[in-house]
Amino acid sequence: MGIVLGPNRYGKAETRVVRVYRDGARHSLQDLNVSVALSGALDATHLTGDNSQVLPTDSQKNTVYAFARSHGIGSAEEFGLLLARHFVDSQPSITRARVGIEQYDWQRLGPHSFQRDGSATRTATVRYDGERAEVIAGVTGLVLLNATDSEFRGYVHDPYTTLPETGDRILATAVDATWRYADADAEPAVGTGAADGGWDGAYAAVRAALVAAFTGTYSRSLQQTLYAMGQRVLTERPDVVEVRLALPNKHHLLVDLSPFGLDNPNTVFVAADRPYGLIEGTVTRDDAPPPLGEW
């Protein structure tokens, strides 16, 4: 039985870069966390320690900083495409690049003052194999809650079931969503919820569609809500071919106030952080092109 080297990659993870644009008295900024992963003809460094085909991860970090200055950061997606294409096209030994970006938003307080927006984090993952590029945008930690219009009943009861059925419950989640664009080289179109086109406008439109579907769906299960959210995005955004969602069920449990002589008509709850249900799913077009895949 032989031993062989399997799939592998390497890169610089979590390079933090803040780019300030000093346009007169009114400044703006982009705040990113950039992770690069490269793969290709790299067997020798694993098998013999020959590093002649290895671009140091420190050089990858420096490229992020240099490109932030020389090219600027128009959007997370645009910056990711720029970096991924550079690493593959400039290094003969590198055949694939993956650039993952977290973008942290700031609220403007004045011409040059900002407050960090901690409600959610924008994400983008770019893959490039020398011929084809792929853009997957996303958002993590988008906390949403419906105080009513949610029920959960009619489920399987087995010997270990103690959960009571309910026709009126709080539905809360922290959305982790990613969506894949049909064409990384095409400028995203203007869509519902976006004032303009481009990657920023597309992100705003998809996020608005996710929120609108969550708030506007009478939910009989979080699974139903998940599908409604993905369906809404694909209906409104012809440039998106796939939506992946992970929705933790942030349970809000009714507090028993009877020991204190008080009723509780669905008004006082304890927010439990764990354990929690986790609902995951993909909503896709039946003619969606295959993804470049994980590597």
GROMACS .gro file of C-alpha atoms in nm:
model
  295
    1MET     CA    1   0.000   0.000   0.000
    2GLY     CA    2   0.154   0.328  -0.112
    3ILE     CA    3   0.147   0.670   0.050
    4VAL     CA    4   0.082   0.977  -0.163
    5LEU     CA    5   0.033   1.347  -0.110
    6GLY     CA    6  -0.329   1.453  -0.137
    7PRO     CA    7  -0.483   1.792  -0.217
    8ASN     CA    8  -0.304   2.077  -0.047
    9ARG     CA    9  -0.289   2.454  -0.035
   10TYR     CA   10  -0.112   2.724   0.158
   11GLY     CA   11  -0.141   3.097   0.206
   12LYS     CA   12  -0.155   3.396   0.437
   13ALA     CA   13  -0.461   3.407   0.659
   14GLU     CA   14  -0.632   3.711   0.807
   15THR     CA   15  -0.430   4.004   0.679
   16ARG     CA   16  -0.601   4.308   0.828
   17VAL     CA   17  -0.593   4.612   0.602
   18VAL     CA   18  -0.766   4.948   0.645
   19ARG     CA   19  -0.762   5.183   0.346
   20VAL     CA   20  -0.843   5.548   0.413
   21TYR     CA   21  -0.946   5.775   0.125
   22ARG     CA   22  -0.868   6.137   0.207
   23ASP     CA   23  -1.092   6.325  -0.035
   24GLY     CA   24  -1.048   6.674   0.099
   25ALA     CA   25  -1.211   6.728   0.436
   26ARG     CA   26  -1.446   6.431   0.389
   27HIS     CA   27  -1.277   6.095   0.435
   28SER     CA   28  -1.397   5.739   0.370
   29LEU     CA   29  -1.251   5.401   0.455
   30GLN     CA   30  -1.256   5.030   0.376
   31ASP     CA   31  -1.177   4.778   0.651
   32LEU     CA   32  -1.098   4.422   0.538
   33ASN     CA   33  -0.967   4.092   0.670
   34VAL     CA   34  -0.808   3.909   0.375
   35SER     CA   35  -0.712   3.539   0.361
   36VAL     CA   36  -0.525   3.395   0.063
   37ALA     CA   37  -0.491   3.025  -0.023
   38LEU     CA   38  -0.286   2.903  -0.321
   39SER     CA   39  -0.243   2.559  -0.478
   40GLY     CA   40  -0.060   2.415  -0.777
   41ALA     CA   41   0.268   2.240  -0.854
   42LEU     CA   42   0.383   2.233  -0.494
   43ASP     CA   43   0.456   1.865  -0.434
   44ALA     CA   44   0.831   1.919  -0.398
   45THR     CA   45   0.808   2.145  -0.096
   46HIS     CA   46   0.607   1.877   0.087
   47LEU     CA   47   0.808   1.575  -0.027
   48THR     CA   48   1.166   1.704  -0.033
   49GLY     CA   49   1.162   2.051   0.120
   50ASP     CA   50   1.239   2.216  -0.215
   51ASN     CA   51   1.091   2.567  -0.185
   52SER     CA   52   1.183   2.689  -0.534
   53GLN     CA   53   0.815   2.707  -0.639
   54VAL     CA   54   0.685   2.861  -0.315
   55LEU     CA   55   0.579   3.225  -0.300
   56PRO     CA   56   0.626   3.312   0.069
   57THR     CA   57   0.311   3.388   0.263
   58ASP     CA   58   0.480   3.709   0.378
   59SER     CA   59   0.494   3.817   0.013
   60GLN     CA   60   0.122   3.746  -0.015
   61LYS     CA   61   0.059   3.971   0.284
   62ASN     CA   62   0.269   4.248   0.134
   63THR     CA   63   0.078   4.219  -0.195
   64VAL     CA   64  -0.247   4.286  -0.011
   65TYR     CA   65  -0.105   4.606   0.136
   66ALA     CA   66   0.059   4.719  -0.188
   67PHE     CA   67  -0.256   4.660  -0.393
   68ALA     CA   68  -0.465   4.847  -0.137
   69ARG     CA   69  -0.244   5.148  -0.207
   70SER     CA   70  -0.185   5.114  -0.581
   71HIS     CA   71  -0.529   4.986  -0.688
   72GLY     CA   72  -0.750   5.093  -0.400
   73ILE     CA   73  -1.035   4.883  -0.263
   74GLY     CA   74  -1.349   4.941  -0.463
   75SER     CA   75  -1.537   4.650  -0.301
   76ALA     CA   76  -1.452   4.321  -0.133
   77GLU     CA   77  -1.545   4.129  -0.448
   78GLU     CA   78  -1.343   4.351  -0.681
   79PHE     CA   79  -1.037   4.342  -0.455
   80GLY     CA   80  -1.061   3.963  -0.423
   81LEU     CA   81  -1.073   3.920  -0.801
   82LEU     CA   82  -0.771   4.146  -0.842
   83LEU     CA   83  -0.564   3.947  -0.592
   84ALA     CA   84  -0.669   3.600  -0.710
   85ARG     CA   85  -0.588   3.675  -1.073
   86HIS     CA   86  -0.254   3.831  -0.976
   87PHE     CA   87  -0.130   3.530  -0.782
   88VAL     CA   88  -0.223   3.277  -1.052
   89ASP     CA   89  -0.118   3.484  -1.352
   90SER     CA   90   0.216   3.596  -1.202
   91GLN     CA   91   0.333   3.263  -1.055
   92PRO     CA   92   0.396   2.971  -1.295
   93SER     CA   93   0.370   2.718  -1.013
   94ILE     CA   94   0.032   2.842  -0.889
   95THR     CA   95  -0.274   2.715  -1.076
   96ARG     CA   96  -0.552   2.809  -0.834
   97ALA     CA   97  -0.614   3.087  -0.588
   98ARG     CA   98  -0.885   3.142  -0.331
   99VAL     CA   99  -0.923   3.479  -0.164
  100GLY     CA  100  -1.162   3.507   0.126
  101ILE     CA  101  -1.252   3.851   0.258
  102GLU     CA  102  -1.446   3.979   0.555
  103GLN     CA  103  -1.553   4.343   0.523
  104TYR     CA  104  -1.629   4.544   0.835
  105ASP     CA  105  -1.862   4.837   0.784
  106TRP     CA  106  -1.841   5.171   0.960
  107GLN     CA  107  -2.116   5.429   1.010
  108ARG     CA  108  -2.025   5.786   0.930
  109LEU     CA  109  -2.041   6.027   1.226
  110GLY     CA  110  -1.885   6.327   1.055
  111PRO     CA  111  -1.646   6.423   0.776
  112HIS     CA  112  -1.368   6.206   0.920
  113SER     CA  113  -1.530   6.025   1.214
  114PHE     CA  114  -1.682   5.677   1.213
  115GLN     CA  115  -1.849   5.422   1.438
  116ARG     CA  116  -1.799   5.050   1.379
  117ASP     CA  117  -2.119   4.878   1.266
  118GLY     CA  118  -2.121   4.550   1.457
  119SER     CA  119  -2.455   4.415   1.338
  120ALA     CA  120  -2.323   4.184   1.065
  121THR     CA  121  -2.015   4.115   0.855
  122ARG     CA  122  -2.003   4.123   0.478
  123THR     CA  123  -1.803   3.844   0.314
  124ALA     CA  124  -1.668   3.758  -0.029
  125THR     CA  125  -1.484   3.451  -0.159
  126VAL     CA  126  -1.315   3.459  -0.500
  127ARG     CA  127  -1.177   3.151  -0.675
  128TYR     CA  128  -0.968   3.160  -0.992
  129ASP     CA  129  -0.807   2.873  -1.183
  130GLY     CA  130  -0.631   3.063  -1.460
  131GLU     CA  131  -0.932   3.056  -1.693
  132ARG     CA  132  -1.247   3.102  -1.493
  133ALA     CA  133  -1.322   3.319  -1.192
  134GLU     CA  134  -1.603   3.270  -0.943
  135VAL     CA  135  -1.746   3.517  -0.691
  136ILE     CA  136  -1.938   3.409  -0.384
  137ALA     CA  137  -2.061   3.697  -0.171
  138GLY     CA  138  -2.221   3.671   0.170
  139VAL     CA  139  -2.314   3.801   0.510
  140THR     CA  140  -2.258   3.649   0.855
  141GLY     CA  141  -2.415   3.728   1.189
  142LEU     CA  142  -2.722   3.905   1.050
  143VAL     CA  143  -2.951   3.884   1.353
  144LEU     CA  144  -3.324   3.884   1.272
  145LEU     CA  145  -3.632   3.828   1.490
  146ASN     CA  146  -4.006   3.799   1.434
  147ALA     CA  147  -4.208   3.838   1.755
  148THR     CA  148  -4.504   3.650   1.604
  149ASP     CA  149  -4.628   3.496   1.276
  150SER     CA  150  -4.431   3.181   1.357
  151GLU     CA  151  -4.549   2.838   1.473
  152PHE     CA  152  -4.409   2.488   1.509
  153ARG     CA  153  -4.640   2.190   1.531
  154GLY     CA  154  -4.732   1.870   1.354
  155TYR     CA  155  -4.384   1.723   1.396
  156VAL     CA  156  -4.279   1.369   1.490
  157HIS     CA  157  -4.334   1.264   1.851
  158ASP     CA  158  -4.115   0.981   1.978
  159PRO     CA  159  -4.052   0.850   2.333
  160TYR     CA  160  -3.802   1.133   2.394
  161THR     CA  161  -4.017   1.422   2.273
  162THR     CA  162  -4.101   1.679   2.541
  163LEU     CA  163  -4.127   1.992   2.326
  164PRO     CA  164  -4.482   2.130   2.333
  165GLU     CA  165  -4.638   2.231   2.004
  166THR     CA  166  -4.701   2.602   1.960
  167GLY     CA  167  -4.907   2.817   1.726
  168ASP     CA  168  -4.733   3.142   1.822
  169ARG     CA  169  -4.363   3.170   1.897
  170ILE     CA  170  -4.069   3.406   1.862
  171LEU     CA  171  -3.855   3.319   1.560
  172ALA     CA  172  -3.500   3.449   1.586
  173THR     CA  173  -3.181   3.365   1.400
  174ALA     CA  174  -2.835   3.492   1.310
  175VAL     CA  175  -2.817   3.448   0.933
  176ASP     CA  176  -2.505   3.312   0.765
  177ALA     CA  177  -2.570   3.339   0.392
  178THR     CA  178  -2.358   3.307   0.080
  179TRP     CA  179  -2.466   3.353  -0.279
  180ARG     CA  180  -2.286   3.265  -0.602
  181TYR     CA  181  -2.294   3.495  -0.902
  182ALA     CA  182  -2.341   3.353  -1.250
  183ASP     CA  183  -2.057   3.552  -1.406
  184ALA     CA  184  -1.764   3.697  -1.214
  185ASP     CA  185  -1.666   3.911  -1.512
  186ALA     CA  186  -2.006   4.076  -1.555
  187GLU     CA  187  -2.100   4.389  -1.364
  188PRO     CA  188  -2.389   4.298  -1.133
  189ALA     CA  189  -2.714   4.448  -1.254
  190VAL     CA  190  -2.935   4.694  -1.075
  191GLY     CA  191  -3.202   4.501  -0.885
  192THR     CA  192  -3.480   4.539  -0.635
  193GLY     CA  193  -3.355   4.712  -0.323
  194ALA     CA  194  -3.042   4.858  -0.483
  195ALA     CA  195  -3.002   5.219  -0.584
  196ASP     CA  196  -2.715   5.138  -0.817
  197GLY     CA  197  -2.536   4.849  -0.981
  198GLY     CA  198  -2.194   4.709  -0.908
  199TRP     CA  199  -2.086   4.473  -0.632
  200ASP     CA  200  -2.194   4.709  -0.353
  201GLY     CA  201  -2.539   4.754  -0.502
  202ALA     CA  202  -2.577   4.381  -0.556
  203TYR     CA  203  -2.480   4.308  -0.197
  204ALA     CA  204  -2.730   4.561  -0.066
  205ALA     CA  205  -3.004   4.417  -0.286
  206VAL     CA  206  -2.945   4.056  -0.182
  207ARG     CA  207  -2.928   4.147   0.186
  208ALA     CA  208  -3.253   4.343   0.153
  209ALA     CA  209  -3.418   4.044  -0.018
  210LEU     CA  210  -3.310   3.809   0.261
  211VAL     CA  211  -3.449   4.042   0.526
  212ALA     CA  212  -3.773   4.103   0.336
  213ALA     CA  213  -3.836   3.730   0.298
  214PHE     CA  214  -3.769   3.664   0.665
  215THR     CA  215  -3.998   3.941   0.786
  216GLY     CA  216  -4.270   3.875   0.528
  217THR     CA  217  -4.302   3.496   0.562
  218TYR     CA  218  -4.553   3.338   0.798
  219SER     CA  219  -4.331   3.062   0.925
  220ARG     CA  220  -4.444   2.709   1.004
  221SER     CA  221  -4.081   2.600   1.033
  222LEU     CA  222  -3.742   2.760   1.004
  223GLN     CA  223  -3.686   2.532   0.705
  224GLN     CA  224  -3.978   2.699   0.527
  225THR     CA  225  -3.833   3.040   0.606
  226LEU     CA  226  -3.492   2.933   0.474
  227TYR     CA  227  -3.639   2.832   0.139
  228ALA     CA  228  -3.843   3.153   0.117
  229MET     CA  229  -3.528   3.359   0.172
  230GLY     CA  230  -3.331   3.179  -0.098
  231GLN     CA  231  -3.624   3.186  -0.338
  232ARG     CA  232  -3.668   3.561  -0.291
  233VAL     CA  233  -3.305   3.628  -0.377
  234LEU     CA  234  -3.312   3.416  -0.693
  235THR     CA  235  -3.641   3.574  -0.802
  236GLU     CA  236  -3.513   3.928  -0.765
  237ARG     CA  237  -3.151   3.876  -0.875
  238PRO     CA  238  -3.105   3.711  -1.217
  239ASP     CA  239  -2.728   3.738  -1.172
  240VAL     CA  240  -2.733   3.503  -0.870
  241VAL     CA  241  -2.751   3.126  -0.933
  242GLU     CA  242  -2.726   2.976  -0.585
  243VAL     CA  243  -2.793   3.074  -0.225
  244ARG     CA  244  -2.663   2.881   0.076
  245LEU     CA  245  -2.805   2.952   0.419
  246ALA     CA  246  -2.726   2.844   0.774
  247LEU     CA  247  -2.991   2.954   1.023
  248PRO     CA  248  -2.940   2.879   1.391
  249ASN     CA  249  -3.271   2.875   1.578
  250LYS     CA  250  -3.213   3.124   1.859
  251HIS     CA  251  -3.464   2.981   2.105
  252HIS     CA  252  -3.671   3.218   2.318
  253LEU     CA  253  -3.829   3.018   2.597
  254LEU     CA  254  -4.140   3.130   2.784
  255VAL     CA  255  -4.063   3.193   3.152
  256ASP     CA  256  -4.285   3.025   3.411
  257LEU     CA  257  -4.404   3.312   3.631
  258SER     CA  258  -4.666   3.112   3.822
  259PRO     CA  259  -4.448   3.081   4.137
  260PHE     CA  260  -4.484   3.458   4.168
  261GLY     CA  261  -4.860   3.464   4.113
  262LEU     CA  262  -4.820   3.610   3.765
  263ASP     CA  263  -4.944   3.496   3.429
  264ASN     CA  264  -4.728   3.507   3.118
  265PRO     CA  265  -4.939   3.567   2.808
  266ASN     CA  266  -4.648   3.513   2.568
  267THR     CA  267  -4.465   3.827   2.683
  268VAL     CA  268  -4.163   3.734   2.898
  269PHE     CA  269  -3.892   3.505   2.757
  270VAL     CA  270  -3.540   3.389   2.831
  271ALA     CA  271  -3.306   3.398   2.531
  272ALA     CA  272  -3.115   3.067   2.537
  273ASP     CA  273  -2.777   3.071   2.364
  274ARG     CA  274  -2.724   2.692   2.352
  275PRO     CA  275  -2.800   2.427   2.257
  276TYR     CA  276  -2.976   2.546   1.945
  277GLY     CA  277  -3.127   2.401   1.632
  278LEU     CA  278  -2.925   2.462   1.316
  279ILE     CA  279  -3.107   2.465   0.983
  280GLU     CA  280  -2.892   2.458   0.667
  281GLY     CA  281  -2.987   2.442   0.303
  282THR     CA  282  -2.916   2.547  -0.054
  283VAL     CA  283  -3.159   2.706  -0.297
  284THR     CA  284  -3.038   2.696  -0.656
  285ARG     CA  285  -3.142   2.735  -1.016
  286ASP     CA  286  -3.178   2.404  -1.196
  287ASP     CA  287  -2.953   2.533  -1.477
  288ALA     CA  288  -2.684   2.680  -1.252
  289PRO     CA  289  -2.328   2.624  -1.377
  290PRO     CA  290  -2.123   2.399  -1.146
  291PRO     CA  291  -1.906   2.575  -0.888
  292LEU     CA  292  -1.529   2.569  -0.915
  293GLY     CA  293  -1.545   2.357  -0.602
  294GLU     CA  294  -1.347   2.332  -0.281
  295TRP     CA  295  -0.972   2.289  -0.298
   0.00000   0.00000   0.00000
